[in-house]
Backbone as JSON Lines, residues from 0, in Angstrom:
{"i":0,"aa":"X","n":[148.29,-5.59,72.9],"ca":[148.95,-6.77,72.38],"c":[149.56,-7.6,73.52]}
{"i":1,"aa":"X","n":[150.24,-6.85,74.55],"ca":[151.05,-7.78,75.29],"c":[149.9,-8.24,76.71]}
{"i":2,"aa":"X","n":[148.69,-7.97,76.54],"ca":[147.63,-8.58,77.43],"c":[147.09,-9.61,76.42]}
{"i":3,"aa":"X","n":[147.1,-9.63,75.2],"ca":[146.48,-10.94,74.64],"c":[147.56,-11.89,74.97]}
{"i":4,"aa":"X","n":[148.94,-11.56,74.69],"ca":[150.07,-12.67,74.71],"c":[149.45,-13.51,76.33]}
{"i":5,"aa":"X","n":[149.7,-12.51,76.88],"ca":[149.59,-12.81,78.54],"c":[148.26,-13.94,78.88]}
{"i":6,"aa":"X","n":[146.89,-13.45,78.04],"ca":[145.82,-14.22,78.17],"c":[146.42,-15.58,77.49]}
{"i":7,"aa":"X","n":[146.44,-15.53,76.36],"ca":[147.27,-16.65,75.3],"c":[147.86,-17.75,76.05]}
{"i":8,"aa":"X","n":[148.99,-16.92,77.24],"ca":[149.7,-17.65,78.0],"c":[149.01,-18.18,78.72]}
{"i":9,"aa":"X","n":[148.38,-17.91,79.56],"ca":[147.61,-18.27,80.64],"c":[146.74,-19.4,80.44]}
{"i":10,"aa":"X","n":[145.98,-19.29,78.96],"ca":[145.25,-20.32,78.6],"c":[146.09,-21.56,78.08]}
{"i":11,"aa":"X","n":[146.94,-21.43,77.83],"ca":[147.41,-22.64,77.54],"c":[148.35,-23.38,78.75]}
{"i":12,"aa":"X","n":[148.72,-22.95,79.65],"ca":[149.28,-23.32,80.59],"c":[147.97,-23.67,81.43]}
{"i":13,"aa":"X","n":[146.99,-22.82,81.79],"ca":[145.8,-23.85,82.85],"c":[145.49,-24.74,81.64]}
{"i":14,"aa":"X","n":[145.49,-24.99,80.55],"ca":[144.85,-26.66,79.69],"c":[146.36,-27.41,79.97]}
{"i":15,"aa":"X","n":[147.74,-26.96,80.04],"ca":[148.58,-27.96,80.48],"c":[148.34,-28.39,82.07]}
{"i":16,"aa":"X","n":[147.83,-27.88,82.86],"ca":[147.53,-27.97,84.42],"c":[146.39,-29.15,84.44]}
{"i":17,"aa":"X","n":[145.48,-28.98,83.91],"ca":[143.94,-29.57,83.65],"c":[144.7,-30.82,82.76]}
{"i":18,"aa":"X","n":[145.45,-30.78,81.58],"ca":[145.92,-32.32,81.33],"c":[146.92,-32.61,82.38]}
{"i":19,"aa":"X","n":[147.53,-32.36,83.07],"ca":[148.27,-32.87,83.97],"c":[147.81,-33.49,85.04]}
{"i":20,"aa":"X","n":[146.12,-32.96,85.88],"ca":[146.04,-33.55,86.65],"c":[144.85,-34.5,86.17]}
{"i":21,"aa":"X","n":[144.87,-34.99,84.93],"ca":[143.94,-35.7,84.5],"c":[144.19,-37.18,84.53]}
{"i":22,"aa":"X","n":[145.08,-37.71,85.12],"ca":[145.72,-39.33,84.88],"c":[144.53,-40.33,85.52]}
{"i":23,"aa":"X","n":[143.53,-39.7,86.37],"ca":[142.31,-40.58,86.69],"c":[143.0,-41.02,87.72]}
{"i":24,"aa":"X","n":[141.78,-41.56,88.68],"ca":[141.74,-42.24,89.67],"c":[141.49,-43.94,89.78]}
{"i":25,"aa":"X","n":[141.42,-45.04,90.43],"ca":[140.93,-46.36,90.7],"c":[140.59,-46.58,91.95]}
{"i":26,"aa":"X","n":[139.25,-46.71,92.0],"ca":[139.15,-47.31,93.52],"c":[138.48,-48.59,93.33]}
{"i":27,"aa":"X","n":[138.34,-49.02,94.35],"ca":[137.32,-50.17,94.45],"c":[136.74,-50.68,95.65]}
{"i":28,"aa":"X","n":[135.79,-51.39,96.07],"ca":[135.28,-52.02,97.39],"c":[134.93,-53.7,97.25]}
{"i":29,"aa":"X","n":[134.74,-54.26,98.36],"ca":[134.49,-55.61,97.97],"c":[134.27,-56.17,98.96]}
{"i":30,"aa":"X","n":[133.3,-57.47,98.78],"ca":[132.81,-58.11,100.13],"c":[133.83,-58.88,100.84]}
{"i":31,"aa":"X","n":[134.28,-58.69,102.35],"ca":[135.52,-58.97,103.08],"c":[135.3,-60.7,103.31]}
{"i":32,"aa":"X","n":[134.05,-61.01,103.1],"ca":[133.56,-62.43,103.31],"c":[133.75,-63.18,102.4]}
{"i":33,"aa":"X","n":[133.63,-62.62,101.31],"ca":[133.61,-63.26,99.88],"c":[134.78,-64.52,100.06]}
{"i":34,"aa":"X","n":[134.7,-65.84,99.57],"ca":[136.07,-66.59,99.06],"c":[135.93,-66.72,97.96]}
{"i":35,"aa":"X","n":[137.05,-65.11,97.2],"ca":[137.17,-65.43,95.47],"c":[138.19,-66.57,95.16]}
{"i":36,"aa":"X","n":[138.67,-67.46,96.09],"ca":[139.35,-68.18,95.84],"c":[138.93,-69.4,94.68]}
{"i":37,"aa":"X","n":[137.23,-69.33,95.38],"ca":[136.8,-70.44,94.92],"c":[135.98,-70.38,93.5]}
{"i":38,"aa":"X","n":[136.13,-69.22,93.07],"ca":[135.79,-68.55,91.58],"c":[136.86,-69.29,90.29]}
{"i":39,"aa":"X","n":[136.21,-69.54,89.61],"ca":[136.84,-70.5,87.96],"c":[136.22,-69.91,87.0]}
{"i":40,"aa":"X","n":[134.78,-69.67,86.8],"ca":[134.33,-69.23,85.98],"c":[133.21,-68.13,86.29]}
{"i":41,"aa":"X","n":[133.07,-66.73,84.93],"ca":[132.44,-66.0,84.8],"c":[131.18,-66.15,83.33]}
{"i":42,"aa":"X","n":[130.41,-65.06,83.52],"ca":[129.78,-64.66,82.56],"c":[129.33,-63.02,82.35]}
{"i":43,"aa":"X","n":[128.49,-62.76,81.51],"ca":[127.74,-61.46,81.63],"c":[126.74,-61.64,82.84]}
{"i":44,"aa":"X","n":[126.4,-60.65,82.99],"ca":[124.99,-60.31,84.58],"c":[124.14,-60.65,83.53]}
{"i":45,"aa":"X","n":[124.1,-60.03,81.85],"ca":[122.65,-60.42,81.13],"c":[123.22,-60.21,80.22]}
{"i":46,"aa":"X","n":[122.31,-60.47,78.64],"ca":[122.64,-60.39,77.81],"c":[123.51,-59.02,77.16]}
{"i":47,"aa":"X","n":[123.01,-57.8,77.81],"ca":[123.42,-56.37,77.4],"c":[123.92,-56.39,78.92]}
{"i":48,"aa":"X","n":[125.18,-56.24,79.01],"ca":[125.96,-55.84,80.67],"c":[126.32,-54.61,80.89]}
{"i":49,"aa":"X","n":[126.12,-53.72,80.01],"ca":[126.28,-52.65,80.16],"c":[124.87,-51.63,80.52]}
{"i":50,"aa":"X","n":[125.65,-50.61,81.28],"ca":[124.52,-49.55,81.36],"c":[125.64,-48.0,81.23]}
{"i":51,"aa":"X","n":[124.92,-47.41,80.36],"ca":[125.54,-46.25,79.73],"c":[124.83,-44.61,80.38]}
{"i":52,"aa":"X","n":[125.54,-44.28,81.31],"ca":[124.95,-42.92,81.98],"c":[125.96,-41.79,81.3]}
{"i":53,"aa":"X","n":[125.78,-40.55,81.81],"ca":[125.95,-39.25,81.26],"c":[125.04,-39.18,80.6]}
{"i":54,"aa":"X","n":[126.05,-37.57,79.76],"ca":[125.51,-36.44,79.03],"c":[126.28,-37.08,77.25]}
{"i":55,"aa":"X","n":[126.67,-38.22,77.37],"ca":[127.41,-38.59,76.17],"c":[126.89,-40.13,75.55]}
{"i":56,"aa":"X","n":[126.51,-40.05,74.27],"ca":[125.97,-41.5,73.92],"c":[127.3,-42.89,73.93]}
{"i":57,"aa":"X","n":[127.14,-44.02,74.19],"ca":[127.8,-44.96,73.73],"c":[127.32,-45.66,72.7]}
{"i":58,"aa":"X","n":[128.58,-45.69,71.72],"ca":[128.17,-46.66,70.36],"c":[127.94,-47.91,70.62]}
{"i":59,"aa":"X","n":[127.45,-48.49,69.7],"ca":[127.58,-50.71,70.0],"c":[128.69,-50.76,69.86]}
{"i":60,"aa":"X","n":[129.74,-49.88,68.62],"ca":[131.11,-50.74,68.47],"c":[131.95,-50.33,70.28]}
{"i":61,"aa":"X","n":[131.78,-49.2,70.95],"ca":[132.04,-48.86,71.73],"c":[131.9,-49.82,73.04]}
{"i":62,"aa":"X","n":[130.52,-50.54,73.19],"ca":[129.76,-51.44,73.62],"c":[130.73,-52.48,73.93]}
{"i":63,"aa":"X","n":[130.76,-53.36,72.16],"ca":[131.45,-54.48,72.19],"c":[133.16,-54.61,72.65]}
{"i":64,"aa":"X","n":[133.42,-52.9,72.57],"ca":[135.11,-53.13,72.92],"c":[135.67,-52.88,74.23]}
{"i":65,"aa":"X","n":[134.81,-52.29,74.92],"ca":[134.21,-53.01,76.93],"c":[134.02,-54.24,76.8]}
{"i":66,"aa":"X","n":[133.29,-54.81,76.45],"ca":[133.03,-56.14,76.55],"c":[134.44,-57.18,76.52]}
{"i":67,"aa":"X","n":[134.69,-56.8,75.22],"ca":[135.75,-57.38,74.79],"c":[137.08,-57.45,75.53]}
{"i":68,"aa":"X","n":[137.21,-55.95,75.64],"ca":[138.73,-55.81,77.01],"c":[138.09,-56.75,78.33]}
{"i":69,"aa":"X","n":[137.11,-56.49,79.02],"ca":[136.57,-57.29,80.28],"c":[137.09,-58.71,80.27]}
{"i":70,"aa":"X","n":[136.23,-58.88,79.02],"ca":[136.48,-60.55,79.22],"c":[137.58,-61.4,78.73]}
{"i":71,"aa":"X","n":[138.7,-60.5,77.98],"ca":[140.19,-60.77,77.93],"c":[141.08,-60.46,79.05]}
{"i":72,"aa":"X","n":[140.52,-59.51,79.6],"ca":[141.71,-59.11,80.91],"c":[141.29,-60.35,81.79]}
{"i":73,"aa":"X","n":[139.72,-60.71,82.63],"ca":[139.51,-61.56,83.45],"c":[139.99,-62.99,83.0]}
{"i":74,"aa":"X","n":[140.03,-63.41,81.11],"ca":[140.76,-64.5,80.89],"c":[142.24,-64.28,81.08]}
{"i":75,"aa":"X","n":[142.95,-63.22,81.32],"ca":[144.27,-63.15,81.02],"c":[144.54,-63.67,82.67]}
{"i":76,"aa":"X","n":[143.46,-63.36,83.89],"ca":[143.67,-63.71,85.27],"c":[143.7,-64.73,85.1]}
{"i":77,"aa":"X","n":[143.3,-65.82,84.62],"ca":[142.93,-67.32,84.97],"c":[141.15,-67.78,84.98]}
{"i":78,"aa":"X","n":[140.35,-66.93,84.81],"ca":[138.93,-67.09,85.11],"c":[138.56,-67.57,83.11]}
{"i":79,"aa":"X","n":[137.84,-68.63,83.18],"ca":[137.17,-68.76,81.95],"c":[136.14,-68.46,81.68]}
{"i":80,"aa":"X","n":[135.8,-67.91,80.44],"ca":[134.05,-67.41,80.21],"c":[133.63,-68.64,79.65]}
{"i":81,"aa":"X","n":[132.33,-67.9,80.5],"ca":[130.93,-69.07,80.05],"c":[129.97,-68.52,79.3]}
{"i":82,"aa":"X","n":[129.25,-68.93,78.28],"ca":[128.08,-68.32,77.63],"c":[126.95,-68.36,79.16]}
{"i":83,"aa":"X","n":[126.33,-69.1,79.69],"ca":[125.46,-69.68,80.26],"c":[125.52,-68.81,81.76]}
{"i":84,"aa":"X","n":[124.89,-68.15,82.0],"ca":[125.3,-67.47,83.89],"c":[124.96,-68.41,84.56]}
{"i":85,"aa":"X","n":[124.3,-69.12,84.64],"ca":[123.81,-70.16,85.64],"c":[124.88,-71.19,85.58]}
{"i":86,"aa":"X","n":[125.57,-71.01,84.67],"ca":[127.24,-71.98,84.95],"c":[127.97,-71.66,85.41]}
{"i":87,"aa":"X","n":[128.01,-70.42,85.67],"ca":[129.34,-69.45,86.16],"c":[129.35,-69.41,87.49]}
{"i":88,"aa":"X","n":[130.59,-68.75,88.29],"ca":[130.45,-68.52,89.45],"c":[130.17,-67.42,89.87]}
{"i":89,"aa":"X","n":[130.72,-66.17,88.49],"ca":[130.46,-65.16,89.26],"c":[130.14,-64.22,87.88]}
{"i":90,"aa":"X","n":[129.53,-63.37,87.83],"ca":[128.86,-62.77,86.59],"c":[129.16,-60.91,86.63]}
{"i":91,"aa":"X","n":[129.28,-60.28,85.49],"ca":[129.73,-58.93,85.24],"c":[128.97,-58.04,84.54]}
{"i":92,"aa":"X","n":[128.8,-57.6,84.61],"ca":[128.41,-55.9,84.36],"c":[129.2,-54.63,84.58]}
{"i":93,"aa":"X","n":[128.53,-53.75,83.57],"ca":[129.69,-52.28,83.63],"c":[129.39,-51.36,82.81]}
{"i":94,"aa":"X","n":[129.19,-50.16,83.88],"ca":[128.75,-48.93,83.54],"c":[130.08,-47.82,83.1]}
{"i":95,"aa":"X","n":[129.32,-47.49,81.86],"ca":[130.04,-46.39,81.28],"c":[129.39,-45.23,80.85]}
{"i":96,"aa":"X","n":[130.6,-44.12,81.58],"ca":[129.65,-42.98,81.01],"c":[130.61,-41.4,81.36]}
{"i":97,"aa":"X","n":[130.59,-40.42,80.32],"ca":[130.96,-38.76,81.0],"c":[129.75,-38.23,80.9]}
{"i":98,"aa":"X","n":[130.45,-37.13,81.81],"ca":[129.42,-35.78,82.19],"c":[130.3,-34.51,81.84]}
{"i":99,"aa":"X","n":[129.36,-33.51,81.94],"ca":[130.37,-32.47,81.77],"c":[129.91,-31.9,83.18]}
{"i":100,"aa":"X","n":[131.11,-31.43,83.63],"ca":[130.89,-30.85,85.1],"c":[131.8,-29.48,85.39]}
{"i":101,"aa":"X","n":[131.71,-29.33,86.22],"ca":[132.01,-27.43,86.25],"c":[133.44,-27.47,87.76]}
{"i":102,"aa":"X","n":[134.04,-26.92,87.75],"ca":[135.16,-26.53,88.82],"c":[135.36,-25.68,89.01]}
{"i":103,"aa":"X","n":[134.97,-24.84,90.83],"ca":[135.38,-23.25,90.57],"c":[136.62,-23.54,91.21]}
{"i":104,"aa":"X","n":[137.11,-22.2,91.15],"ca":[138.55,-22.22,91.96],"c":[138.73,-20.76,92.14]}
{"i":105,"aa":"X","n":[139.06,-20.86,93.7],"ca":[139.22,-19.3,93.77],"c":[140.12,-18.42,93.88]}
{"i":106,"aa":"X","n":[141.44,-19.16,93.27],"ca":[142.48,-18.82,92.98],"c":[143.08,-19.38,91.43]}
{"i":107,"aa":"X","n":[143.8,-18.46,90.65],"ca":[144.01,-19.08,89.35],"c":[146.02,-18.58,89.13]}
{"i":108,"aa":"X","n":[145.92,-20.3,88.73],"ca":[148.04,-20.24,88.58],"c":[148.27,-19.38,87.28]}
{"i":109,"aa":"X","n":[149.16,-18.55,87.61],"ca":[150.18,-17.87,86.73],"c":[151.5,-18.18,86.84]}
{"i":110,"aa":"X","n":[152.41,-18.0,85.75],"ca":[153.5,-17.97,85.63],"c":[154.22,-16.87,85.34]}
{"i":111,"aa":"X","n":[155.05,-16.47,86.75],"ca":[155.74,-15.34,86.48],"c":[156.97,-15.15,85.58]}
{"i":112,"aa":"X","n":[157.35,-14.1,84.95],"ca":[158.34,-14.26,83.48],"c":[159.4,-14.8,83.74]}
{"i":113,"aa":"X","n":[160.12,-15.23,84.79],"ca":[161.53,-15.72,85.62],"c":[161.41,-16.83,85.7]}
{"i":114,"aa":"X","n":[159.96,-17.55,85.72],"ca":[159.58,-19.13,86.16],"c":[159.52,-19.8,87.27]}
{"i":115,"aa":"X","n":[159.32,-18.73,88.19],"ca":[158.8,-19.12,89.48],"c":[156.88,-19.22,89.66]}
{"i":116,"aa":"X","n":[156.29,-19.39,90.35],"ca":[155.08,-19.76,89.83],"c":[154.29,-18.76,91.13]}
{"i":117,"aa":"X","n":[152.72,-18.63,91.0],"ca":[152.05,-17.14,91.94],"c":[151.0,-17.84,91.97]}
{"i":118,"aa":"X","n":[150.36,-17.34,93.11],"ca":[148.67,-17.73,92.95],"c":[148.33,-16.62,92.94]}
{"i":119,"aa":"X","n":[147.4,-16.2,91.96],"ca":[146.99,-14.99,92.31],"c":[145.16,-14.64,92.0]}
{"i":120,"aa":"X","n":[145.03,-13.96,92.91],"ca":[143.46,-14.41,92.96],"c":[142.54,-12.64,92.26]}
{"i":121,"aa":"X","n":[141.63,-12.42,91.45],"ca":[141.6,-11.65,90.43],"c":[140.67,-10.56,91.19]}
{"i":122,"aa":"X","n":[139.9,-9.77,90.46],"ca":[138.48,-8.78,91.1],"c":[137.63,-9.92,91.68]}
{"i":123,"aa":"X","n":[137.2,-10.9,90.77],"ca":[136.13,-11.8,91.23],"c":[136.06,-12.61,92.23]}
{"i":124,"aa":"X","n":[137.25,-13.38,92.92],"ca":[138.01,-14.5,93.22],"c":[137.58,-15.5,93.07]}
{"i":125,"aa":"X","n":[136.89,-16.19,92.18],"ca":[136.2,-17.57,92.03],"c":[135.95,-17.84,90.34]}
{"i":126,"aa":"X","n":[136.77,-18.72,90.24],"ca":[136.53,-18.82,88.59],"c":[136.06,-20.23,88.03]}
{"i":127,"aa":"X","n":[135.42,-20.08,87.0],"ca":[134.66,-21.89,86.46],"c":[135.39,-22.1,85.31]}
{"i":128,"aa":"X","n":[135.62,-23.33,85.85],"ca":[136.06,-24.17,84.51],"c":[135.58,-25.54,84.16]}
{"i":129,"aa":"X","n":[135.23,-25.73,82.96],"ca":[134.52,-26.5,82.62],"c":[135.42,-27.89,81.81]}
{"i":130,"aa":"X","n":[134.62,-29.1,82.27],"ca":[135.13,-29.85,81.89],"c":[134.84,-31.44,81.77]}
{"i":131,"aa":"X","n":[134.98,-32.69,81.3],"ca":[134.15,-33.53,80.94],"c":[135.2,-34.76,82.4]}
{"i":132,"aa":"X","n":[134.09,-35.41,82.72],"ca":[134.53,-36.55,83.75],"c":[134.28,-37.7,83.0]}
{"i":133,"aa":"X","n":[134.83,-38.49,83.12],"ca":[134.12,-40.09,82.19],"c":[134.77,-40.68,83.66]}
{"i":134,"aa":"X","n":[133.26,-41.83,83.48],"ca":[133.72,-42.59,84.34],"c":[133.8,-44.19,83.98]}
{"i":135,"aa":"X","n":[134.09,-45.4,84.66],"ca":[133.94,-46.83,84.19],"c":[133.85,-47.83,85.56]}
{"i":136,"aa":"X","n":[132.76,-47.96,85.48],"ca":[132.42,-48.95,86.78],"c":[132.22,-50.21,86.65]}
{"i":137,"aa":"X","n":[133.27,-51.17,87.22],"ca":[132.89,-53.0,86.98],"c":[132.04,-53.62,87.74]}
{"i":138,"aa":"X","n":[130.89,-53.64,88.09],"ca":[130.58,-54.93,88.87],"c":[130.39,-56.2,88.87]}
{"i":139,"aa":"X","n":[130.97,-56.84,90.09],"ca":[131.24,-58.4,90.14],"c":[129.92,-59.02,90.93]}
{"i":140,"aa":"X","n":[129.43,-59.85,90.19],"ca":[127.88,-60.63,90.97],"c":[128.57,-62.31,91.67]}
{"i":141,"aa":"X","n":[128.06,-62.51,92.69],"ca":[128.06,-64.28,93.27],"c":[126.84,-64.98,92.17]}
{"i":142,"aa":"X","n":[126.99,-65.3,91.57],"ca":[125.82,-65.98,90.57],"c":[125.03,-66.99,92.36]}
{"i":143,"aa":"X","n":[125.24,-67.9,92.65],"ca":[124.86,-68.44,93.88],"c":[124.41,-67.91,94.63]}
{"i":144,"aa":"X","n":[124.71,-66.64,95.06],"ca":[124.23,-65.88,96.53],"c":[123.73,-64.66,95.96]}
{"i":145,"aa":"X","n":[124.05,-64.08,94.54],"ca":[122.89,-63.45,93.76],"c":[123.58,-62.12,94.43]}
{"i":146,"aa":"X","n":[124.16,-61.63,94.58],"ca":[124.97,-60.6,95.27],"c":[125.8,-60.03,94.65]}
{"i":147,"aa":"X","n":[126.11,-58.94,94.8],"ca":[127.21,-57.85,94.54],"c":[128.68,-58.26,95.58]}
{"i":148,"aa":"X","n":[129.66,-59.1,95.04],"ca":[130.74,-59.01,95.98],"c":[132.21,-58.14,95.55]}
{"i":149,"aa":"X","n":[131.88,-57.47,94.63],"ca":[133.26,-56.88,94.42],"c":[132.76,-55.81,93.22]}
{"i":150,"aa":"X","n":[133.22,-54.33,93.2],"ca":[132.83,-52.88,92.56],"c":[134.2,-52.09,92.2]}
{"i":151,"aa":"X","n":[134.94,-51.94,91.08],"ca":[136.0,-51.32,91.3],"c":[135.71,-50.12,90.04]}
{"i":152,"aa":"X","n":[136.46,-49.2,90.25],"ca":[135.4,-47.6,89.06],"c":[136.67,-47.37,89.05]}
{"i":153,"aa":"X","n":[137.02,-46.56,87.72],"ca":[138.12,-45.66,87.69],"c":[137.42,-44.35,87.05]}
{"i":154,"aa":"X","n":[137.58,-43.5,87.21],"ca":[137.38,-41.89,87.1],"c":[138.91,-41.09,85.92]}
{"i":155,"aa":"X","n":[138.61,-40.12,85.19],"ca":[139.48,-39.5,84.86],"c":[138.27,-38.04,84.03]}
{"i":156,"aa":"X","n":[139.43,-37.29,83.81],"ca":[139.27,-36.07,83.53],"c":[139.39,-36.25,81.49]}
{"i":157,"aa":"X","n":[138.6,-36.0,81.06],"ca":[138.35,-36.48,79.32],"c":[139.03,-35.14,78.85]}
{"i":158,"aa":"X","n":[139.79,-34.81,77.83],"ca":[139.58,-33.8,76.66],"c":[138.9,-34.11,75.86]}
{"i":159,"aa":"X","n":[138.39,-32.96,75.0],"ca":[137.5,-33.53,74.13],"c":[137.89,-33.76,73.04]}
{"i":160,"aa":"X","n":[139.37,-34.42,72.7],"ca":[139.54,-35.31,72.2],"c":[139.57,-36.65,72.37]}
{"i":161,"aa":"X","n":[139.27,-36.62,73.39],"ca":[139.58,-38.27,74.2],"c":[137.85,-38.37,73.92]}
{"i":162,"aa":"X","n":[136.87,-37.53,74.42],"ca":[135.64,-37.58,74.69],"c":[135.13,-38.34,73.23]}
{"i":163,"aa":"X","n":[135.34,-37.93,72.22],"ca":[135.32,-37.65,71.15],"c":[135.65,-38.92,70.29]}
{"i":164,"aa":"X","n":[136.89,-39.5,70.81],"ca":[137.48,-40.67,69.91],"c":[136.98,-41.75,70.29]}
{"i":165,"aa":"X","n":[137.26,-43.07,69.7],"ca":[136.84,-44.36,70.05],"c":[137.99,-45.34,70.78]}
{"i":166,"aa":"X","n":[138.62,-44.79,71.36],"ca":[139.76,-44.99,72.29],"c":[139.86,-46.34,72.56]}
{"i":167,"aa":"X","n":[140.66,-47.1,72.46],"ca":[140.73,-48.47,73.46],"c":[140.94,-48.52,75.04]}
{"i":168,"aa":"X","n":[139.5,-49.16,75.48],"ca":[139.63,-49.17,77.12],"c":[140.67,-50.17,77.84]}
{"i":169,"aa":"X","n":[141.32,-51.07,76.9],"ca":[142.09,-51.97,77.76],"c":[142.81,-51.6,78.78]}
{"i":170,"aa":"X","n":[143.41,-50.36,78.98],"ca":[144.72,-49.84,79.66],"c":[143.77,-49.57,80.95]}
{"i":171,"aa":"X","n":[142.23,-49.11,80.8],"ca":[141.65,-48.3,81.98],"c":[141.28,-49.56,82.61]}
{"i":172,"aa":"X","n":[140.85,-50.58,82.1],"ca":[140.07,-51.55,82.32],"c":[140.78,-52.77,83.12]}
{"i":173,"aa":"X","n":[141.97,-52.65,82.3],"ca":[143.1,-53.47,83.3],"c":[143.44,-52.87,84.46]}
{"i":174,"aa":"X","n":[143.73,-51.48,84.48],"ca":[143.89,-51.14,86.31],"c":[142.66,-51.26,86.78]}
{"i":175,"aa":"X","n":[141.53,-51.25,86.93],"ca":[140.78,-51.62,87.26],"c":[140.46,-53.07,88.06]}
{"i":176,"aa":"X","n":[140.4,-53.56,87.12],"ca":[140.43,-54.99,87.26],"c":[141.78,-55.68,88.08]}
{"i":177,"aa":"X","n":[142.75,-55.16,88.57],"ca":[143.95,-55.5,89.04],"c":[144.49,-55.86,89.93]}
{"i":178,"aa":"X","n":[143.07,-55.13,90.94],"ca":[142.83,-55.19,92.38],"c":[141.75,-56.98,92.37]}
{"i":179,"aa":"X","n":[141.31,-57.13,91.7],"ca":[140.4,-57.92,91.35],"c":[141.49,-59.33,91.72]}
{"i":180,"aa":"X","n":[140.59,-60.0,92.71],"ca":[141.63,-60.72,93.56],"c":[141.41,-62.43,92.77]}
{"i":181,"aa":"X","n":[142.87,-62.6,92.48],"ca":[142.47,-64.26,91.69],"c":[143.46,-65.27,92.78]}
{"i":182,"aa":"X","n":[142.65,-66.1,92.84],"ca":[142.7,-67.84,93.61],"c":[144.52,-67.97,93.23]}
């Protein structure tokens, strides 16, 4: 009995560890030449701007509510949408998608009964844990020079409740986009 408690424990404290270090990442890159100064208006890259990778399907309603956050956050900068790309200055696309991916570790945290904390490493020393990555990648096109001048992705660690739900991307989509330099 008091080795199940102990397992019990253990498992629920590494899923509090694993949501803890799940808050995701933002990076981004961008052409140092670029003058986004001179950017006013956007569009889509094409009619469907999305491209959907992983091991996980995206819905249309899923589809349209990327879309939708994109092109409210870039109106909330000052940039206006255009139906027409050949009007625009600069045009968007954006990949969405999880995987499920694996983490060994060759040490696993316990909590000792006092609440001081141990690493302690087992018979095996290398343990897997499994777990879902979603990722969200923006790219920014020069409609004119037909180019890629600006890429910003944010990364996070999914439960599979998150995996699972139809979540609103605005919150991911706005840090993202934040770095995203306006005139």
């Amino acid at each position: 009995m008091k080795k199940s408690i102990q397992i019990s424990f253990l498992s629920l404290f590494l899923g509090a560890i694993v949501g803890c270090a799940s808050k995701g990442t933002v990076t981004n890159d961008y052409d140092a030449e670029q003058n986004f100064a001179a950017y006013e208006t956007f569009s889509w890259a094409d009619e469907k701007p999305m491209t959907a990778s992983g091991d996980y399907p995206v819905s249309g309603l899923m589809e349209q509510q990327f879309m939708n956050s994109i092109k409210d956050t870039l109106t909330d900068k000052g940039y206006v949408f255009v139906e027409d790309v050949a009007e625009a200055d600069f045009a968007v696309s954006f990949t969405v998608g999880a995987r499920d991916e694996i983490e060994f570790v060759d040490k696993a945290p316990i909590v000792i009964p006092d609440g001081s904390w141990a690493y302690v490493a087992y018979d095996s020393g290398v343990y897997a844990r499994d777990y879902h990555e979603g990722s969200l990648g923006i790219d920014i096109f020069d409609v004119d020079r037909r180019v890629s001048v600006w890429h910003g992705v944010g990364e996070k660690r999914l439960s599979d409740k998150e995996l699972k739900s139809n979540a609103d991307p605005t919150e991911a989509i706005e840090e993202i986009l934040a770095e995203f330099p306006r005139n």
